[in-house]
């Protein structure tokens, strides 16, 4: 087994073992988990769950919902299972082997009430300096963003929600891919500072939704006068606050 660390998430409510080298859950995973607004009894899927950083944080935030993670990498899958046991979530969180390049129907699962993902940021490996081999799968989407959106849209039932965090400069691509599959889109820009452009976006859409697109006020991570994160962001990272979506 490769070297791992054990880290505290949500102010210690979740313990997460993850690789010392390779993809490690960070702010994007934390914000994605905070964006999950599953209601009691609902079933939620994460595509590409890795070691379970976002999956387990979302499960801790929504203790009355059930969660399933899909992951293709055997090592990440093994860590995710270990983390489920470590946190005592085995009764309502599970992970299975699967790939977004494969049809959702091949998993033999019923459609979910909600699905979320943090897809790899790049489709073309030549568009960035080569990542370390152990990080490549987290950075480069072998089958492109289209495969991820297609998988997520098939994974939810009509009226189900699809939530994605991605690079802000891919927003046009995200909206174009969602347009034929979902509506009632909401966009939450995430800015490093109030006077800088967004570098990330959280996008939420409803399968068969018909409401107009909504551009929400940005989440600003840092103030110029110091401090690691703004108080609102610190509250989100500690699990004391979530990322609310506008009512339909």
Coordinates of N, CA and C in Angstrom, one line a residue:
X1 N 0.8 -1.2 0.0 CA 0.0 0.0 0.0 C 0.9 1.2 0.0
X2 N 0.5 2.2 -0.8 CA 1.3 3.5 -0.9 C 1.1 4.2 0.4
X3 N 2.0 5.2 0.7 CA 2.0 5.9 1.9 C 0.8 6.8 1.9
X4 N 0.2 7.0 3.1 CA -1.0 7.8 3.3 C -0.9 8.7 4.5
X5 N -1.7 9.7 4.6 CA -1.8 10.5 5.8 C -3.3 10.4 6.3
X6 N -3.5 10.6 7.5 CA -4.9 10.7 8.1 C -5.2 12.1 8.5
X7 N -6.2 12.7 7.9 CA -6.4 14.1 8.0 C -7.8 14.3 8.6
X8 N -8.0 15.4 9.3 CA -9.3 15.8 9.9 C -10.1 16.7 8.9
X9 N -11.3 16.4 8.7 CA -12.2 17.1 7.8 C -13.4 17.6 8.6
X10 N -14.0 18.7 8.2 CA -15.2 19.2 8.9 C -14.9 19.4 10.4
X11 N -13.8 20.0 10.7 CA -13.4 20.3 12.1 C -13.3 19.0 12.9
X12 N -12.9 17.9 12.3 CA -12.7 16.6 13.0 C -13.8 15.7 12.9
X13 N -14.9 16.1 12.3 CA -16.1 15.2 12.3 C -15.8 14.0 11.3
X14 N -14.9 14.2 10.4 CA -14.6 13.1 9.4 C -13.1 12.9 9.4
X15 N -12.7 11.7 9.5 CA -11.2 11.3 9.4 C -11.0 10.8 8.0
X16 N -10.0 11.3 7.3 CA -9.8 10.9 5.9 C -8.4 10.5 5.7
X17 N -8.2 9.2 5.3 CA -6.9 8.7 4.9 C -6.8 8.9 3.4
X18 N -5.7 9.5 3.0 CA -5.5 9.8 1.5 C -4.0 9.7 1.2
X19 N -3.7 9.6 -0.1 CA -2.3 9.3 -0.4 C -1.4 10.5 -0.1
X20 N -0.2 10.2 0.3 CA 0.7 11.3 0.5 C 1.1 12.0 -0.8
X21 N 1.2 11.2 -1.9 CA 1.4 11.7 -3.2 C 0.1 11.3 -4.0
X22 N -0.1 12.2 -5.0 CA -1.3 11.9 -5.8 C -2.4 12.9 -5.4
X23 N -3.6 12.6 -5.9 CA -4.7 13.6 -5.6 C -5.1 13.6 -4.1
X24 N -5.2 14.8 -3.5 CA -5.6 14.9 -2.1 C -6.8 15.9 -2.1
X25 N -7.8 15.5 -1.4 CA -9.0 16.4 -1.3 C -8.7 17.7 -0.6
X26 N -9.2 18.8 -1.2 CA -8.9 20.1 -0.7 C -10.1 20.9 -0.7
X27 N -10.0 22.2 -1.0 CA -11.1 23.2 -0.9 C -12.2 22.8 -1.9
X28 N -11.9 22.4 -3.1 CA -12.9 22.1 -4.1 C -13.8 21.0 -3.6
X29 N -13.2 19.9 -3.0 CA -14.0 18.8 -2.4 C -14.9 19.3 -1.3
X30 N -14.3 20.2 -0.4 CA -15.1 20.7 0.7 C -16.3 21.5 0.2
X31 N -16.1 22.4 -0.8 CA -17.2 23.2 -1.3 C -18.2 22.3 -2.0
X32 N -17.8 21.3 -2.7 CA -18.7 20.4 -3.4 C -19.6 19.7 -2.3
X33 N -19.0 19.2 -1.2 CA -19.8 18.6 -0.2 C -20.7 19.6 0.4
X34 N -20.3 20.8 0.6 CA -21.2 21.8 1.2 C -22.4 22.2 0.3
X35 N -22.2 21.9 -1.0 CA -23.3 22.2 -1.9 C -24.3 21.2 -2.0
X36 N -24.1 20.0 -1.4 CA -25.1 18.9 -1.4 C -26.2 19.3 -0.4
X37 N -27.4 19.3 -0.9 CA -28.6 19.7 -0.1 C -29.6 18.6 0.0
X38 N -29.1 17.3 0.0 CA -30.0 16.2 -0.1 C -30.9 16.2 1.1
X39 N -32.2 15.8 0.9 CA -33.2 15.7 2.0 C -33.2 14.3 2.6
X40 N -33.8 14.2 3.8 CA -33.8 12.9 4.5 C -34.4 11.8 3.6
X41 N -33.7 10.7 3.5 CA -34.2 9.6 2.7 C -33.8 9.6 1.3
X42 N -33.2 10.7 0.8 CA -32.8 10.7 -0.6 C -31.4 9.9 -0.8
X43 N -31.3 9.5 -2.0 CA -30.1 8.8 -2.4 C -29.2 9.7 -3.3
X44 N -27.9 9.8 -3.0 CA -27.0 10.7 -3.7 C -25.8 9.9 -4.2
X45 N -25.4 10.2 -5.4 CA -24.2 9.6 -6.0 C -23.1 10.6 -6.3
X46 N -21.8 10.2 -6.0 CA -20.7 11.0 -6.5 C -19.9 10.2 -7.5
X47 N -19.7 10.8 -8.7 CA -18.9 10.2 -9.7 C -17.5 10.6 -9.5
X48 N -16.6 9.6 -9.6 CA -15.2 9.9 -9.3 C -14.9 10.3 -7.9
X49 N -15.3 9.4 -7.0 CA -15.2 9.8 -5.5 C -13.8 9.8 -4.9
X50 N -12.8 9.2 -5.6 CA -11.5 9.1 -5.1 C -11.5 8.4 -3.7
X51 N -10.7 8.9 -2.8 CA -10.7 8.3 -1.5 C -11.9 8.7 -0.6
X52 N -12.8 9.5 -1.1 CA -14.0 9.8 -0.4 C -14.0 11.1 0.3
X53 N -13.2 12.1 -0.1 CA -13.1 13.4 0.6 C -14.5 14.1 0.6
X54 N -15.0 14.3 -0.6 CA -16.3 15.0 -0.8 C -17.4 14.1 -0.3
X55 N -17.4 12.8 -0.7 CA -18.4 11.9 -0.4 C -18.7 11.8 1.1
X56 N -17.7 11.6 1.9 CA -17.9 11.4 3.3 C -18.2 12.7 4.0
X57 N -17.7 13.9 3.5 CA -18.1 15.2 4.1 C -19.5 15.4 3.8
X58 N -20.0 15.1 2.6 CA -21.4 15.3 2.3 C -22.3 14.4 3.2
X59 N -21.8 13.2 3.4 CA -22.6 12.2 4.2 C -22.6 12.7 5.7
X60 N -21.6 13.3 6.2 CA -21.6 13.8 7.5 C -22.5 15.0 7.7
X61 N -22.6 15.8 6.6 CA -23.5 17.0 6.6 C -24.9 16.6 6.5
X62 N -25.2 15.5 5.8 CA -26.6 15.0 5.6 C -26.8 13.6 6.1
X63 N -26.9 13.5 7.5 CA -26.9 12.2 8.1 C -28.1 11.3 7.8
X64 N -29.2 11.9 7.2 CA -30.4 11.2 6.9 C -30.5 10.8 5.5
X65 N -29.4 11.0 4.7 CA -29.4 10.6 3.3 C -28.5 9.5 3.1
X66 N -28.6 8.8 1.9 CA -27.7 7.7 1.6 C -26.8 8.0 0.4
X67 N -25.6 7.6 0.5 CA -24.6 8.0 -0.5 C -23.9 6.8 -1.2
X68 N -23.6 6.9 -2.5 CA -22.9 5.9 -3.2 C -21.8 6.7 -4.0
X69 N -20.6 6.2 -3.9 CA -19.5 6.7 -4.7 C -19.1 5.7 -5.8
X70 N -18.7 6.3 -6.9 CA -18.2 5.5 -8.1 C -16.8 5.9 -8.4
X71 N -15.9 4.9 -8.4 CA -14.5 5.2 -8.6 C -13.9 4.1 -9.5
X72 N -13.0 4.5 -10.4 CA -12.4 3.5 -11.3 C -11.0 3.0 -10.8
X73 N -10.3 3.9 -10.0 CA -9.0 3.5 -9.6 C -9.0 2.6 -8.4
X74 N -8.4 1.4 -8.5 CA -8.5 0.4 -7.4 C -7.9 0.9 -6.1
X75 N -6.8 1.6 -6.2 CA -6.2 2.1 -4.9 C -7.1 3.1 -4.2
X76 N -7.6 4.1 -5.0 CA -8.5 5.1 -4.4 C -9.8 4.4 -3.9
X77 N -10.3 3.4 -4.6 CA -11.5 2.7 -4.2 C -11.2 2.0 -2.8
X78 N -10.1 1.4 -2.7 CA -9.7 0.7 -1.4 C -9.6 1.7 -0.3
X79 N -9.1 2.9 -0.5 CA -9.0 3.9 0.5 C -10.4 4.4 0.9
X80 N -11.2 4.6 -0.1 CA -12.6 5.0 0.2 C -13.3 4.0 1.1
X81 N -13.2 2.8 0.8 CA -13.8 1.7 1.6 C -13.2 1.8 3.1
X82 N -11.9 2.0 3.1 CA -11.3 2.1 4.4 C -11.8 3.3 5.2
X83 N -12.0 4.4 4.5 CA -12.5 5.6 5.2 C -14.0 5.5 5.6
X84 N -14.7 4.8 4.8 CA -16.1 4.5 5.2 C -16.1 3.8 6.6
X85 N -15.3 2.7 6.7 CA -15.3 2.0 7.9 C -14.7 2.8 9.1
X86 N -13.7 3.6 8.8 CA -13.0 4.4 9.8 C -14.0 5.4 10.4
X87 N -15.0 5.9 9.6 CA -15.9 6.9 10.1 C -17.3 6.2 10.6
X88 N -17.4 4.9 10.5 CA -18.6 4.3 10.9 C -19.8 4.6 10.0
X89 N -19.5 4.8 8.7 CA -20.6 5.2 7.8 C -21.1 4.0 7.0
X90 N -20.8 2.8 7.3 CA -21.1 1.6 6.5 C -22.5 1.4 6.2
X91 N -23.4 1.8 7.1 CA -24.8 1.5 6.9 C -25.5 2.4 5.9
X92 N -24.8 3.5 5.5 CA -25.5 4.4 4.5 C -24.6 5.0 3.5
X93 N -23.3 4.6 3.5 CA -22.4 5.0 2.4 C -21.7 3.8 1.8
X94 N -21.7 3.7 0.5 CA -21.0 2.6 -0.1 C -20.3 3.2 -1.3
X95 N -19.3 2.4 -1.8 CA -18.5 2.8 -3.0 C -18.4 1.5 -3.9
X96 N -18.5 1.8 -5.2 CA -18.4 0.7 -6.2 C -17.4 1.1 -7.3
X97 N -16.9 0.0 -7.9 CA -16.0 0.3 -9.0 C -16.8 0.7 -10.3
X98 N -16.4 1.7 -11.0 CA -17.1 2.1 -12.1 C -16.4 3.3 -12.8
X99 N -16.8 3.6 -14.1 CA -16.1 4.6 -14.9 C -17.1 5.4 -15.6
X100 N -17.0 6.7 -15.6 CA -17.9 7.6 -16.3 C -17.9 7.3 -17.8
X101 N -16.9 6.6 -18.3 CA -16.9 6.3 -19.7 C -17.8 5.2 -20.1
X102 N -18.3 4.5 -19.0 CA -19.3 3.4 -19.2 C -20.7 3.9 -18.9
X103 N -21.6 3.4 -19.6 CA -23.0 3.8 -19.4 C -23.4 3.6 -17.9
X104 N -24.2 4.5 -17.4 CA -24.6 4.4 -16.0 C -25.5 3.1 -15.8
X105 N -26.2 2.8 -16.8 CA -27.1 1.6 -16.7 C -26.3 0.3 -16.5
X106 N -25.0 0.3 -16.9 CA -24.2 -0.9 -16.7 C -23.9 -1.1 -15.2
X107 N -24.1 -0.1 -14.4 CA -23.8 -0.3 -12.9 C -24.9 -1.1 -12.2
X108 N -26.1 -1.2 -12.9 CA -27.2 -1.9 -12.3 C -27.8 -1.2 -11.1
X109 N -27.8 0.1 -11.1 CA -28.3 0.9 -10.0 C -29.6 1.7 -10.5
X110 N -30.5 1.9 -9.6 CA -31.6 2.8 -9.8 C -31.2 4.2 -9.9
X111 N -31.8 5.1 -10.7 CA -31.4 6.5 -10.7 C -31.5 7.1 -9.3
X112 N -30.7 8.1 -9.1 CA -30.5 8.8 -7.8 C -31.3 10.1 -7.7
X113 N -31.5 10.6 -6.5 CA -32.2 11.9 -6.4 C -31.2 13.0 -6.7
X114 N -29.9 12.8 -6.5 CA -28.9 13.8 -6.8 C -27.6 13.2 -7.1
X115 N -26.8 13.9 -7.9 CA -25.5 13.4 -8.2 C -24.5 14.6 -8.3
X116 N -23.3 14.4 -7.9 CA -22.3 15.5 -7.9 C -20.9 15.0 -8.3
X117 N -20.1 15.9 -8.7 CA -18.7 15.5 -9.2 C -17.8 16.7 -9.2
X118 N -16.5 16.4 -9.1 CA -15.4 17.3 -9.3 C -14.6 16.7 -10.5
X119 N -15.1 16.9 -11.7 CA -14.4 16.3 -12.9 C -13.0 16.8 -13.0
X120 N -12.1 16.0 -13.6 CA -10.8 16.5 -14.0 C -10.9 17.8 -14.8
X121 N -10.0 18.7 -14.5 CA -10.1 20.0 -15.1 C -9.7 20.1 -16.5
X122 N -9.0 19.2 -17.1 CA -8.4 19.3 -18.4 C -8.9 18.0 -19.2
X123 N -9.2 18.3 -20.5 CA -9.5 17.2 -21.4 C -8.3 16.8 -22.3
X124 N -7.5 17.8 -22.5 CA -6.3 17.6 -23.4 C -5.0 17.6 -22.5
X125 N -4.3 16.4 -22.4 CA -3.1 16.4 -21.6 C -2.0 17.3 -22.1
X126 N -2.1 17.8 -23.4 CA -1.1 18.7 -23.9 C -1.4 20.1 -23.5
X127 N -2.5 20.4 -22.8 CA -2.9 21.8 -22.4 C -2.2 22.2 -21.1
X128 N -1.5 21.3 -20.5 CA -0.8 21.7 -19.3 C 0.5 20.9 -19.2
X129 N 1.4 21.4 -18.3 CA 2.6 20.6 -18.1 C 2.2 19.3 -17.5
X130 N 2.8 18.2 -17.9 CA 2.5 16.9 -17.5 C 2.4 16.8 -16.0
X131 N 1.3 16.4 -15.4 CA 1.2 16.2 -14.0 C 2.0 14.9 -13.6
X132 N 2.3 14.8 -12.3 CA 2.9 13.6 -11.9 C 2.0 12.4 -12.2
X133 N 2.6 11.2 -12.5 CA 1.7 10.1 -12.9 C 0.6 9.8 -12.0
X134 N 0.9 9.9 -10.7 CA -0.1 9.5 -9.7 C -1.2 10.6 -9.6
X135 N -1.0 11.8 -10.2 CA -2.1 12.8 -10.2 C -2.8 13.0 -11.5
X136 N -2.3 12.2 -12.5 CA -2.8 12.5 -13.9 C -4.3 12.2 -14.0
X137 N -4.8 11.2 -13.4 CA -6.3 10.8 -13.5 C -7.1 11.9 -12.9
X138 N -6.6 12.6 -11.9 CA -7.4 13.7 -11.2 C -7.4 15.0 -12.0
X139 N -6.4 15.1 -12.9 CA -6.3 16.4 -13.7 C -6.8 16.3 -15.1
X140 N -6.7 15.1 -15.7 CA -7.0 14.9 -17.1 C -8.2 14.0 -17.3
X141 N -9.2 14.4 -17.9 CA -10.4 13.6 -18.2 C -10.2 12.9 -19.5
X142 N -9.9 11.6 -19.4 CA -9.6 10.8 -20.6 C -10.7 10.9 -21.6
X143 N -12.0 10.9 -21.2 CA -13.1 10.9 -22.1 C -13.8 12.2 -22.2
X144 N -13.2 13.3 -21.6 CA -13.7 14.6 -21.8 C -14.8 14.9 -20.8
X145 N -15.0 16.2 -20.7 CA -16.1 16.7 -19.8 C -17.5 16.2 -20.2
X146 N -17.6 16.0 -21.5 CA -18.9 15.5 -22.0 C -19.3 14.1 -21.4
X147 N -18.3 13.2 -21.2 CA -18.6 11.9 -20.6 C -19.1 12.1 -19.2
X148 N -18.5 13.0 -18.4 CA -18.9 13.3 -17.1 C -20.3 13.8 -17.0
X149 N -20.7 14.8 -17.8 CA -22.0 15.3 -17.7 C -23.0 14.3 -18.2
X150 N -22.7 13.6 -19.2 CA -23.6 12.5 -19.7 C -23.9 11.5 -18.7
X151 N -22.8 11.1 -17.9 CA -23.0 10.1 -16.9 C -23.8 10.6 -15.8
X152 N -23.6 11.8 -15.3 CA -24.3 12.4 -14.2 C -25.8 12.6 -14.6
X153 N -26.1 13.0 -15.8 CA -27.5 13.2 -16.2 C -28.2 11.9 -16.3
X154 N -27.6 10.8 -16.6 CA -28.2 9.5 -16.6 C -28.4 8.9 -15.2
X155 N -27.5 9.4 -14.3 CA -27.5 8.9 -12.9 C -28.7 9.4 -12.1
X156 N -29.3 10.5 -12.5 CA -30.4 11.1 -11.7 C -31.7 10.9 -12.3
X157 N -32.8 10.8 -11.5 CA -34.1 10.7 -12.0 C -34.6 12.0 -12.5
X158 N -35.8 12.1 -13.1 CA -36.4 13.4 -13.5 C -36.6 14.2 -12.2
X159 N -36.2 15.5 -12.3 CA -36.3 16.3 -11.1 C -35.1 16.2 -10.2
X160 N -34.2 15.3 -10.5 CA -33.0 15.2 -9.7 C -32.0 16.3 -10.0
X161 N -31.1 16.5 -9.0 CA -30.1 17.6 -9.2 C -28.7 17.1 -9.6
X162 N -28.0 17.9 -10.4 CA -26.7 17.6 -10.8 C -25.8 18.8 -10.4
X163 N -24.8 18.5 -9.6 CA -23.9 19.6 -9.1 C -22.5 19.3 -9.5
X164 N -21.8 20.3 -10.0 CA -20.4 20.1 -10.5 C -19.6 21.3 -10.0
X165 N -18.4 21.1 -9.6 CA -17.4 22.2 -9.4 C -16.4 22.0 -10.5
X166 N -16.0 23.2 -11.1 CA -15.1 23.1 -12.2 C -14.4 24.5 -12.3
X167 N -13.4 24.6 -13.3 CA -12.8 25.8 -13.6 C -13.8 26.8 -14.2
X168 N -13.7 28.1 -13.8 CA -14.6 29.1 -14.3 C -14.5 29.3 -15.8
X169 N -13.3 29.0 -16.4 CA -13.2 29.2 -17.8 C -13.8 28.1 -18.6
X170 N -14.3 27.1 -17.9 CA -15.1 26.0 -18.6 C -16.6 26.1 -18.4
X171 N -17.0 27.3 -17.9 CA -18.5 27.5 -17.7 C -19.3 27.3 -18.9
X172 N -18.8 27.9 -20.0 CA -19.5 27.8 -21.3 C -19.7 26.4 -21.7
X173 N -18.6 25.6 -21.6 CA -18.7 24.2 -21.9 C -19.7 23.4 -21.1
X174 N -19.7 23.7 -19.8 CA -20.6 23.1 -18.8 C -22.1 23.4 -19.2
X175 N -22.3 24.7 -19.5 CA -23.7 25.1 -19.8 C -24.2 24.5 -21.1
X176 N -23.3 24.4 -22.1 CA -23.6 23.8 -23.4 C -24.0 22.3 -23.2
X177 N -23.2 21.6 -22.4 CA -23.4 20.2 -22.2 C -24.7 19.9 -21.4
X178 N -25.0 20.8 -20.5 CA -26.2 20.6 -19.6 C -27.4 21.0 -20.4
X179 N -27.3 21.8 -21.4 CA -28.5 22.4 -22.0 C -29.5 21.4 -22.6
X180 N -28.9 20.3 -23.1 CA -29.8 19.3 -23.7 C -30.3 18.3 -22.7
X181 N -29.8 18.4 -21.4 CA -30.1 17.3 -20.4 C -30.8 17.8 -19.2
X182 N -30.7 19.1 -18.9 CA -31.2 19.7 -17.6 C -31.4 21.2 -17.8
X183 N -32.1 21.7 -16.8 CA -32.4 23.1 -16.8 C -32.4 23.6 -15.4
X184 N -33.1 24.8 -15.1 CA -33.1 25.4 -13.8 C -31.7 25.5 -13.3
X185 N -30.8 26.0 -14.1 CA -29.4 26.1 -13.8 C -29.1 27.2 -12.8
X186 N -28.3 26.9 -11.8 CA -27.8 28.0 -10.9 C -26.3 27.9 -10.9
X187 N -25.7 29.1 -10.9 CA -24.2 29.2 -11.0 C -23.7 30.0 -9.8
X188 N -22.8 29.5 -9.1 CA -22.2 30.1 -7.9 C -20.7 30.4 -8.3
X189 N -20.3 31.6 -8.6 CA -18.9 31.9 -8.9 C -18.1 31.8 -7.5
X190 N -16.9 31.3 -7.6 CA -16.0 31.3 -6.4 C -14.8 32.1 -6.7
X191 N -14.6 33.2 -6.0 CA -13.5 34.2 -6.3 C -12.5 34.1 -5.2
X192 N -11.2 34.1 -5.5 CA -10.1 34.2 -4.5 C -10.2 35.4 -3.7
X193 N -10.4 36.6 -4.3 CA -10.6 37.9 -3.6 C -11.8 38.6 -4.3
X194 N -12.3 39.6 -3.6 CA -13.5 40.3 -4.2 C -13.1 41.1 -5.4
X195 N -11.9 41.5 -5.6 CA -11.5 42.3 -6.8 C -10.8 41.4 -7.8
X196 N -10.9 40.1 -7.8 CA -10.3 39.2 -8.8 C -11.4 38.3 -9.4
X197 N -11.3 37.9 -10.7 CA -12.3 37.1 -11.3 C -12.4 35.7 -10.6
X198 N -13.5 35.1 -10.8 CA -13.7 33.8 -10.3 C -12.8 32.8 -11.0
X199 N -12.2 31.9 -10.2 CA -11.4 30.8 -10.8 C -12.2 29.4 -10.8
X200 N -13.2 29.3 -10.0 CA -14.0 28.1 -9.9 C -15.5 28.6 -10.0
X201 N -16.3 27.6 -10.5 CA -17.7 27.8 -10.4 C -18.4 26.5 -9.9
X202 N -19.4 26.6 -9.1 CA -20.3 25.5 -8.7 C -21.5 25.7 -9.6
X203 N -21.9 24.7 -10.3 CA -23.0 24.7 -11.2 C -24.0 23.6 -10.8
X204 N -25.2 24.0 -10.6 CA -26.3 23.0 -10.2 C -27.4 23.1 -11.2
X205 N -27.9 22.0 -11.7 CA -28.9 21.9 -12.7 C -29.9 20.8 -12.2
X206 N -31.1 21.0 -12.7 CA -32.2 20.0 -12.4 C -32.6 19.3 -13.7
X207 N -32.6 18.0 -13.7 CA -33.0 17.2 -14.8 C -34.4 17.5 -15.2
X208 N -34.7 17.9 -16.4 CA -36.0 18.4 -16.9 C -36.5 19.7 -16.2
X209 N -35.6 20.4 -15.5 CA -35.9 21.7 -14.9 C -36.2 22.7 -16.0
X210 N -37.1 23.6 -15.7 CA -37.5 24.6 -16.7 C -37.3 26.1 -16.2
X211 N -36.9 26.3 -15.0 CA -36.7 27.6 -14.4 C -35.6 28.3 -15.2
X212 N -35.6 29.7 -15.2 CA -34.6 30.4 -15.8 C -33.2 30.3 -15.1
X213 N -32.1 30.5 -15.8 CA -30.8 30.4 -15.3 C -30.7 31.5 -14.2
X214 N -30.0 31.2 -13.1 CA -29.7 32.1 -12.1 C -28.2 32.2 -11.8
X215 N -27.7 33.4 -11.8 CA -26.3 33.7 -11.4 C -26.3 34.3 -10.0
X216 N -25.8 33.5 -9.1 CA -25.9 33.8 -7.7 C -24.7 34.7 -7.3
X217 N -24.8 35.4 -6.1 CA -23.7 36.2 -5.6 C -22.5 35.3 -5.4
X218 N -21.3 35.9 -5.7 CA -20.1 35.1 -5.6 C -19.7 34.7 -4.2
X219 N -19.1 33.6 -4.0 CA -18.5 33.3 -2.7 C -17.0 33.7 -2.8
X220 N -16.6 34.7 -1.9 CA -15.3 35.2 -1.9 C -14.5 34.5 -0.8
X221 N -13.4 34.0 -1.2 CA -12.6 33.1 -0.2 C -11.8 33.9 0.8
X222 N -11.1 35.0 0.3 CA -10.1 35.6 1.2 C -10.4 37.1 1.2
X223 N -10.0 37.8 2.3 CA -9.9 39.2 2.4 C -8.4 39.6 2.2
X224 N -8.2 40.9 1.7 CA -6.9 41.4 1.5 C -6.1 41.7 2.8
X225 N -6.9 41.8 3.9 CA -6.2 42.2 5.1 C -5.7 41.0 6.0
X226 N -5.6 39.9 5.3 CA -5.0 38.8 6.1 C -6.0 37.7 6.4
X227 N -5.6 36.7 7.1 CA -6.4 35.6 7.4 C -6.5 34.6 6.3
X228 N -6.6 33.3 6.6 CA -6.5 32.3 5.6 C -7.8 32.3 4.8
X229 N -9.0 32.3 5.4 CA -10.2 32.4 4.7 C -11.2 33.4 5.4
X230 N -12.1 33.9 4.7 CA -13.1 34.8 5.3 C -14.0 33.9 6.3
X231 N -14.6 34.6 7.2 CA -15.3 33.9 8.3 C -16.4 33.0 7.7
X232 N -17.1 33.4 6.6 CA -18.1 32.6 6.0 C -17.5 31.3 5.5
X233 N -16.4 31.4 4.9 CA -15.7 30.2 4.3 C -15.2 29.3 5.4
X234 N -14.7 29.9 6.5 CA -14.2 29.1 7.6 C -15.4 28.3 8.2
X235 N -16.6 28.9 8.3 CA -17.7 28.2 8.8 C -18.1 27.1 7.9
X236 N -18.0 27.3 6.6 CA -18.3 26.2 5.6 C -17.4 25.0 5.8
X237 N -16.1 25.3 5.9 CA -15.1 24.3 6.1 C -15.2 23.5 7.4
X238 N -15.7 24.2 8.4 CA -15.9 23.5 9.7 C -17.2 22.7 9.7
X239 N -18.0 22.9 8.7 CA -19.3 22.2 8.7 C -20.4 23.0 9.5
X240 N -20.2 24.2 9.8 CA -21.1 25.0 10.5 C -22.1 25.7 9.6
X241 N -21.8 25.7 8.3 CA -22.6 26.4 7.3 C -22.5 25.6 6.0
X242 N -23.5 25.7 5.2 CA -23.6 25.1 3.9 C -23.6 26.1 2.8
X243 N -23.7 25.7 1.6 CA -23.9 26.5 0.4 C -25.3 26.4 -0.1
X244 N -26.2 27.3 0.3 CA -27.6 27.2 0.0 C -27.8 27.6 -1.5
X245 N -28.8 26.9 -2.1 CA -29.2 27.2 -3.4 C -30.6 27.9 -3.4
X246 N -30.8 28.7 -4.4 CA -32.1 29.5 -4.4 C -33.2 28.5 -4.6
X247 N -34.4 28.8 -4.1 CA -35.6 27.9 -4.2 C -36.0 27.9 -5.7
X248 N -36.5 26.8 -6.2 CA -37.0 26.7 -7.6 C -38.0 27.8 -7.9

